[in-house]
PDB file of C-alpha atoms (C1' of nucleotides) in Angstrom:
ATOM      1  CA  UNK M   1       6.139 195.201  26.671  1.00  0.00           C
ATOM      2  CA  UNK M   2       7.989 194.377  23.442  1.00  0.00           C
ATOM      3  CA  UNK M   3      11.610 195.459  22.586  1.00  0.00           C
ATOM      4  CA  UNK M   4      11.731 195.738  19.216  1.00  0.00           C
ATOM      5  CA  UNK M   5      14.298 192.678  18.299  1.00  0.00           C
ATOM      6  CA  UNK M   6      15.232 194.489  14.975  1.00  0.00           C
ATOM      7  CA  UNK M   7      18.220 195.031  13.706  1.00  0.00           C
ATOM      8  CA  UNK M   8      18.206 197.946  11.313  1.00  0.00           C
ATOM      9  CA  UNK M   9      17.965 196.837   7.786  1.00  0.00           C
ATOM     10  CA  UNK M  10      19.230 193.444   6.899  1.00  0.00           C
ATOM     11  CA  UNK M  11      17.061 190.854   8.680  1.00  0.00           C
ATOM     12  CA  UNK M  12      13.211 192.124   8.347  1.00  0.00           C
ATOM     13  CA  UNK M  13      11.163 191.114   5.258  1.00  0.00           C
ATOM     14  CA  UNK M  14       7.952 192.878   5.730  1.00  0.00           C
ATOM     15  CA  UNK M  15       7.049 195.888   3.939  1.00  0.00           C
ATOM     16  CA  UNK M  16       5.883 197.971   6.776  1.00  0.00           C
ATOM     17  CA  UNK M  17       9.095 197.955   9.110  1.00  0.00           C
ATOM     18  CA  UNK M  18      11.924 197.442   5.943  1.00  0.00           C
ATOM     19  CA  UNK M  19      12.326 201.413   6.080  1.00  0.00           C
ATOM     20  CA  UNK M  20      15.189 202.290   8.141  1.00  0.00           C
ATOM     21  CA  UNK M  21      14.028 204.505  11.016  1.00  0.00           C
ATOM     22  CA  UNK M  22      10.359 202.911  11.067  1.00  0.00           C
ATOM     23  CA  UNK M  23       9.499 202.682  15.001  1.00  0.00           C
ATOM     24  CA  UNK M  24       7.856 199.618  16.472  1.00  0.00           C
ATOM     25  CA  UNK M  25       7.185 198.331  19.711  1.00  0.00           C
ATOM     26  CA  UNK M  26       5.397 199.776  22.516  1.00  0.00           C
ATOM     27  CA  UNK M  27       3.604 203.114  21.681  1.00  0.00           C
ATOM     28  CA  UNK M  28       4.945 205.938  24.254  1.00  0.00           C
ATOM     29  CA  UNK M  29       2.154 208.191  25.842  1.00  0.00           C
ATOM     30  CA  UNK M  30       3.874 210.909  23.215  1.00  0.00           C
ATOM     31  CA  UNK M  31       3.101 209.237  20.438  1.00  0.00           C
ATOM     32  CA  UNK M  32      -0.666 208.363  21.449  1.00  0.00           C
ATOM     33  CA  UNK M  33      -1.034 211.982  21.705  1.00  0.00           C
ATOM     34  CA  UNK M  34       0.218 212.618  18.449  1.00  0.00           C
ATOM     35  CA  UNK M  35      -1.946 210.081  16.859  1.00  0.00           C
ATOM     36  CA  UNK M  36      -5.336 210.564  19.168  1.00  0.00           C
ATOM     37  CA  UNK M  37      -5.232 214.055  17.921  1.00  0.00           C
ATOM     38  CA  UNK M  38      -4.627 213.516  14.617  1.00  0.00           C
ATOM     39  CA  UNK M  39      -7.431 211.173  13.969  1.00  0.00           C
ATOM     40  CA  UNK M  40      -9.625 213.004  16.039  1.00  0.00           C
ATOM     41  CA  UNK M  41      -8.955 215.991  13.898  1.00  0.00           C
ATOM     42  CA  UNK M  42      -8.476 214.248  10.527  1.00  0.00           C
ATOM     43  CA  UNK M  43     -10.456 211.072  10.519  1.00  0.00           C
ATOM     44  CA  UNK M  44     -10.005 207.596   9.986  1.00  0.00           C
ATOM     45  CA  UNK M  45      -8.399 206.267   7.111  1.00  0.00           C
ATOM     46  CA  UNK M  46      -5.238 206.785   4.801  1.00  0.00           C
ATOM     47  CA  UNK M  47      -3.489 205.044   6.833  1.00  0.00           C
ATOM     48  CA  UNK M  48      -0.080 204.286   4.692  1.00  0.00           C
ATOM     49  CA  UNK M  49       0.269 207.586   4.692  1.00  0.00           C
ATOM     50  CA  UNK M  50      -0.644 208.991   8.585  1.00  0.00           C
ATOM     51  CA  UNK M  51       2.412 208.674  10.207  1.00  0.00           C
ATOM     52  CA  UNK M  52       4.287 211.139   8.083  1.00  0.00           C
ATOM     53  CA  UNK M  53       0.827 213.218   8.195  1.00  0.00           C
ATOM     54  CA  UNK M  54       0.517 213.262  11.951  1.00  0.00           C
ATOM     55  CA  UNK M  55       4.574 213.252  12.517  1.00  0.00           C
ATOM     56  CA  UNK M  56       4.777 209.735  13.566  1.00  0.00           C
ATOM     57  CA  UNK M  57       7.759 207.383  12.837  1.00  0.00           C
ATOM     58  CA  UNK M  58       5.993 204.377  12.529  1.00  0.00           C
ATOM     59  CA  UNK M  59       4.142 202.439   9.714  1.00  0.00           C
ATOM     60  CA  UNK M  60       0.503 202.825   9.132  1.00  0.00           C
ATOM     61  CA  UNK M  61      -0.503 199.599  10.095  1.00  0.00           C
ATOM     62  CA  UNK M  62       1.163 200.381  13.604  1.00  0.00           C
ATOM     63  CA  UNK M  63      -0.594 203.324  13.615  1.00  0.00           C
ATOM     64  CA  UNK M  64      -4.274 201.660  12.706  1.00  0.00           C
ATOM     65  CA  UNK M  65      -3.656 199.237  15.120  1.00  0.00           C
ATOM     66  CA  UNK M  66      -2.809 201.439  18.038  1.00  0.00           C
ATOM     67  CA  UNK M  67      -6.201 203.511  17.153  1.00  0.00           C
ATOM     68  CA  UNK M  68      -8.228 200.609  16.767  1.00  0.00           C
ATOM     69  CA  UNK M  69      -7.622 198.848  19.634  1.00  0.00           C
ATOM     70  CA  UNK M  70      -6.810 201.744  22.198  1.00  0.00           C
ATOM     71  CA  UNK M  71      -7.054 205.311  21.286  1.00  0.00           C
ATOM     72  CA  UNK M  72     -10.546 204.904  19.785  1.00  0.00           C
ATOM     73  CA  UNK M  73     -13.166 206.563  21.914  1.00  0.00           C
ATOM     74  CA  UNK M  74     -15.652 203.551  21.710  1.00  0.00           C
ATOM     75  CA  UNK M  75     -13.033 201.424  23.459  1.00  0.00           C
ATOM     76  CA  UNK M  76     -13.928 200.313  26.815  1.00  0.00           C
ATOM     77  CA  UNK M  77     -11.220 198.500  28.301  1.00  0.00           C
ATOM     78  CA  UNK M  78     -10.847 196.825  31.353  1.00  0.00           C
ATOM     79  CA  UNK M  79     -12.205 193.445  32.931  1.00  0.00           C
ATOM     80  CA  UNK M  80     -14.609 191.234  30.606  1.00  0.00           C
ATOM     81  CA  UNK M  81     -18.049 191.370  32.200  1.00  0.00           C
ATOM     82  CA  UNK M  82     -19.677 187.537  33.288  1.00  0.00           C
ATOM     83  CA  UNK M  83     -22.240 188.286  30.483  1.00  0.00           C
ATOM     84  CA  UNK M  84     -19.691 189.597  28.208  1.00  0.00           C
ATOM     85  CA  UNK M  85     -17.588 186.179  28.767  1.00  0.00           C
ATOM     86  CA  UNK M  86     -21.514 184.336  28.533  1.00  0.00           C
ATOM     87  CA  UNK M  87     -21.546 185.950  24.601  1.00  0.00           C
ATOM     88  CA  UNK M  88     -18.573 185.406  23.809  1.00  0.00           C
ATOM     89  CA  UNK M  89     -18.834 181.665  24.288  1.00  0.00           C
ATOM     90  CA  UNK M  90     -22.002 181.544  22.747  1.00  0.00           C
ATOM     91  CA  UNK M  91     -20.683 183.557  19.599  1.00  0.00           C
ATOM     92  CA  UNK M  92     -17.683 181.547  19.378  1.00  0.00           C
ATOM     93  CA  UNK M  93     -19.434 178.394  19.566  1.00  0.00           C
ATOM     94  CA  UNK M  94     -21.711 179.894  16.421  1.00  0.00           C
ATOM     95  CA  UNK M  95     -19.064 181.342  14.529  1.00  0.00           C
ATOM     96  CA  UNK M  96     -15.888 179.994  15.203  1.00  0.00           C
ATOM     97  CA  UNK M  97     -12.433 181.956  15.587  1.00  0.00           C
ATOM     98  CA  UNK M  98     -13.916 184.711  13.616  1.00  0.00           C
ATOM     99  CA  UNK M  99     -13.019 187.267  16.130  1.00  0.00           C
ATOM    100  CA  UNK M 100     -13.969 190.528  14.386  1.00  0.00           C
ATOM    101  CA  UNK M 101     -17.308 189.385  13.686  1.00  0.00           C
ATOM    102  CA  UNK M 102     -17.726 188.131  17.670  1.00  0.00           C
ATOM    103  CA  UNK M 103     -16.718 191.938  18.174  1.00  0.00           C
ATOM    104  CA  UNK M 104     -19.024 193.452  16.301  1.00  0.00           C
ATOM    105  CA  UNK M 105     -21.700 191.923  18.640  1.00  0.00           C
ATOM    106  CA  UNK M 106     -20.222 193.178  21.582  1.00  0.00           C
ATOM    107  CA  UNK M 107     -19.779 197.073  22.049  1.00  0.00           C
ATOM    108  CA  UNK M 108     -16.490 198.130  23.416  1.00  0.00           C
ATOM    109  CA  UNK M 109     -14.990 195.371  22.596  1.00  0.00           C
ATOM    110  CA  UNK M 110     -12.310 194.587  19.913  1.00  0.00           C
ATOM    111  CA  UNK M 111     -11.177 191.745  18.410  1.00  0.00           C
ATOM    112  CA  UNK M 112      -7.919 191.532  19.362  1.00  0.00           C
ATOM    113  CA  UNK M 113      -9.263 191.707  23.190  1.00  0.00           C
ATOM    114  CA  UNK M 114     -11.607 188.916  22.531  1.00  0.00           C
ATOM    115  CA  UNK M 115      -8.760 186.895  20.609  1.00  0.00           C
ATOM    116  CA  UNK M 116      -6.517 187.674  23.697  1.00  0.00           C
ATOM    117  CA  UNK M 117      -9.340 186.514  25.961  1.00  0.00           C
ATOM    118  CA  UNK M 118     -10.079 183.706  24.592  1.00  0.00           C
ATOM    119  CA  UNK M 119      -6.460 181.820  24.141  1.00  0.00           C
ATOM    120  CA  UNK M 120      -5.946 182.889  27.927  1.00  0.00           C
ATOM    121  CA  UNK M 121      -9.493 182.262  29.797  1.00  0.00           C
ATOM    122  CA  UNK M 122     -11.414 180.280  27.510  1.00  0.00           C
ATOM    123  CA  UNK M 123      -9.450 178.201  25.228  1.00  0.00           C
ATOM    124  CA  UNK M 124      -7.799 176.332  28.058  1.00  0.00           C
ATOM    125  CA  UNK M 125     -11.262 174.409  29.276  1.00  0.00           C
ATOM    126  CA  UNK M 126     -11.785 173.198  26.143  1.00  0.00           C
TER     127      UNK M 126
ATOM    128  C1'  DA H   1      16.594 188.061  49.193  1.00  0.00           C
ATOM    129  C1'  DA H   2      17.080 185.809  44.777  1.00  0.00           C
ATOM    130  C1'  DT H   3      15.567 182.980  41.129  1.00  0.00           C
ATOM    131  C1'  DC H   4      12.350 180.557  38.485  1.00  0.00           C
ATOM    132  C1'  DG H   5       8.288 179.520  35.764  1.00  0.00           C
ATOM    133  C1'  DG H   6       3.703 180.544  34.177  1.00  0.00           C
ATOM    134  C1'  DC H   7       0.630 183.944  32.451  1.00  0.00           C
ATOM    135  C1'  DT H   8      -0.851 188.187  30.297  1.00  0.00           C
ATOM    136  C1'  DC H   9      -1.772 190.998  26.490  1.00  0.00           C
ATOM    137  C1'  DA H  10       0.058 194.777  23.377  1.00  0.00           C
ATOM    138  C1'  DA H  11       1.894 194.508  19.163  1.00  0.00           C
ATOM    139  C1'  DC H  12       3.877 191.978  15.598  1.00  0.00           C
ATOM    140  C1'  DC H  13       3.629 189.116  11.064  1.00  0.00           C
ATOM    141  C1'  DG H  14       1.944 187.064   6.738  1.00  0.00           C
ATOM    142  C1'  DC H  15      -1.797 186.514   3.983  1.00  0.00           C
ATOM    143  C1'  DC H  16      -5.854 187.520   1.509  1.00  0.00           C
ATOM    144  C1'  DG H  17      -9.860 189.937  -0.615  1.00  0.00           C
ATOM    145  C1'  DG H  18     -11.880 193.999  -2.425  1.00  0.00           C
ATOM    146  C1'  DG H  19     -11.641 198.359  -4.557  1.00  0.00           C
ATOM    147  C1'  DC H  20      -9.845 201.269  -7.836  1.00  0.00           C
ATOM    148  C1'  DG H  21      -7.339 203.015 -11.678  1.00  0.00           C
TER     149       DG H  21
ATOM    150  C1'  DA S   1     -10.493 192.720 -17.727  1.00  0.00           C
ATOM    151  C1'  DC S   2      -6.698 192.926 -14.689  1.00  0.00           C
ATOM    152  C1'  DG S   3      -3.009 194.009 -11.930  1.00  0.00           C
ATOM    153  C1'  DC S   4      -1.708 196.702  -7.723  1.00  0.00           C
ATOM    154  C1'  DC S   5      -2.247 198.535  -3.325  1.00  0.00           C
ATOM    155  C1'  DC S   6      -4.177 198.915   0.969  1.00  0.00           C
ATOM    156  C1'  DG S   7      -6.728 197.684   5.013  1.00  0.00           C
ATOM    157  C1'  DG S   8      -8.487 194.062   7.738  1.00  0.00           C
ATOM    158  C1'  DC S   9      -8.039 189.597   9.784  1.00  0.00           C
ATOM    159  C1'  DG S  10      -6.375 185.582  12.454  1.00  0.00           C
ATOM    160  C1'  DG S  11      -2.407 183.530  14.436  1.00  0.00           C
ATOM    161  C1'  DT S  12       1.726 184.215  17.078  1.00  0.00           C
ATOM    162  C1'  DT S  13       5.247 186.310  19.913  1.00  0.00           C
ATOM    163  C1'  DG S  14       7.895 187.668  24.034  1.00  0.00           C
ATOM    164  C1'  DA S  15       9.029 191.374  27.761  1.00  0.00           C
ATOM    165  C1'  DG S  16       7.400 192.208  31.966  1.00  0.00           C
ATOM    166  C1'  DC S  17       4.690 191.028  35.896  1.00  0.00           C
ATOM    167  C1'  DC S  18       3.679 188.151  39.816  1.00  0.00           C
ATOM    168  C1'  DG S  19       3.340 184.372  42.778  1.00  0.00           C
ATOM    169  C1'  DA S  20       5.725 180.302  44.291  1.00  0.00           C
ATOM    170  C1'  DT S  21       9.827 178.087  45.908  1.00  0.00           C
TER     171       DT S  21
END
DNA sequence: AATCGGCTCAACCGCCGGGCG
DNA sequence: ACGCCCGGCGGTTGAGCCGAT
């Protein structure tokens, strides 16, 4: 888990936590609800402008993140299959570090697991 | 029982490219 | 034609977990 190491308003730079009372770190079973059911109800999309939508006090790109790599039905989670690790070497050694497009070749799968996956499992024997 | 170090992985950041007004 | 804004991407971080000492 991450603890947000924020103070309020003077040290962070980036647009999307700069607003005072912006949320970040570890998403809270609460606020998975609160975004699952919004999507699911609403759609993908729009995302600058979600959180206030779906009553969320975090920044959109939070928000798409969360859904993207957890909420999202297609998501399958869990332990990387032998022939799931077999494609992902093969697709890395075609494509390089282009994670999303390794994803897209393997369903369930997102790029930020693969990414992860890689750096831990895979990177090291090389 | 307590501490220490390595590993995991959810979530962050900055940057960039494409779409749209 | 041209900025501006947003979403998507790849790299990076660090709290918490877990096994070793």
């Amino acid at each position: 888990m991450r603890a947000p190491s924020f103070s309020a308003s003077t040290t962070c730079k980036t647009p999307c936590c700069s607003k005072v009372g912006i949320k970040r770190g570890p998403w809270t079973p609460e606020e998975d609800e609160l975004l699952s059911n919004y999507v699911k109800k609403e759609g993908e999309g729009r995302w600058r402008t979600l959180p206030k939508r779906a009553g969320l006090q975090r920044c959109g790109k939070s928000c798409r993140l969360r859904w993207m790599n957890y909420l999202r039905p297609s998501v399958k989670r869990g332990h990387i299959a032998p022939d799931e690790e077999d494609l992902i070497l093969r697709l890395h050694r075609l494509l390089g570090n282009r994670w999303s497009l390794i994803a897209g070749r393997i369903p369930g799968r997102t790029d930020n697991e693969i990414k992860n996956y890689w750096n831990t499992h895979l990177r090291p024997l090389f």
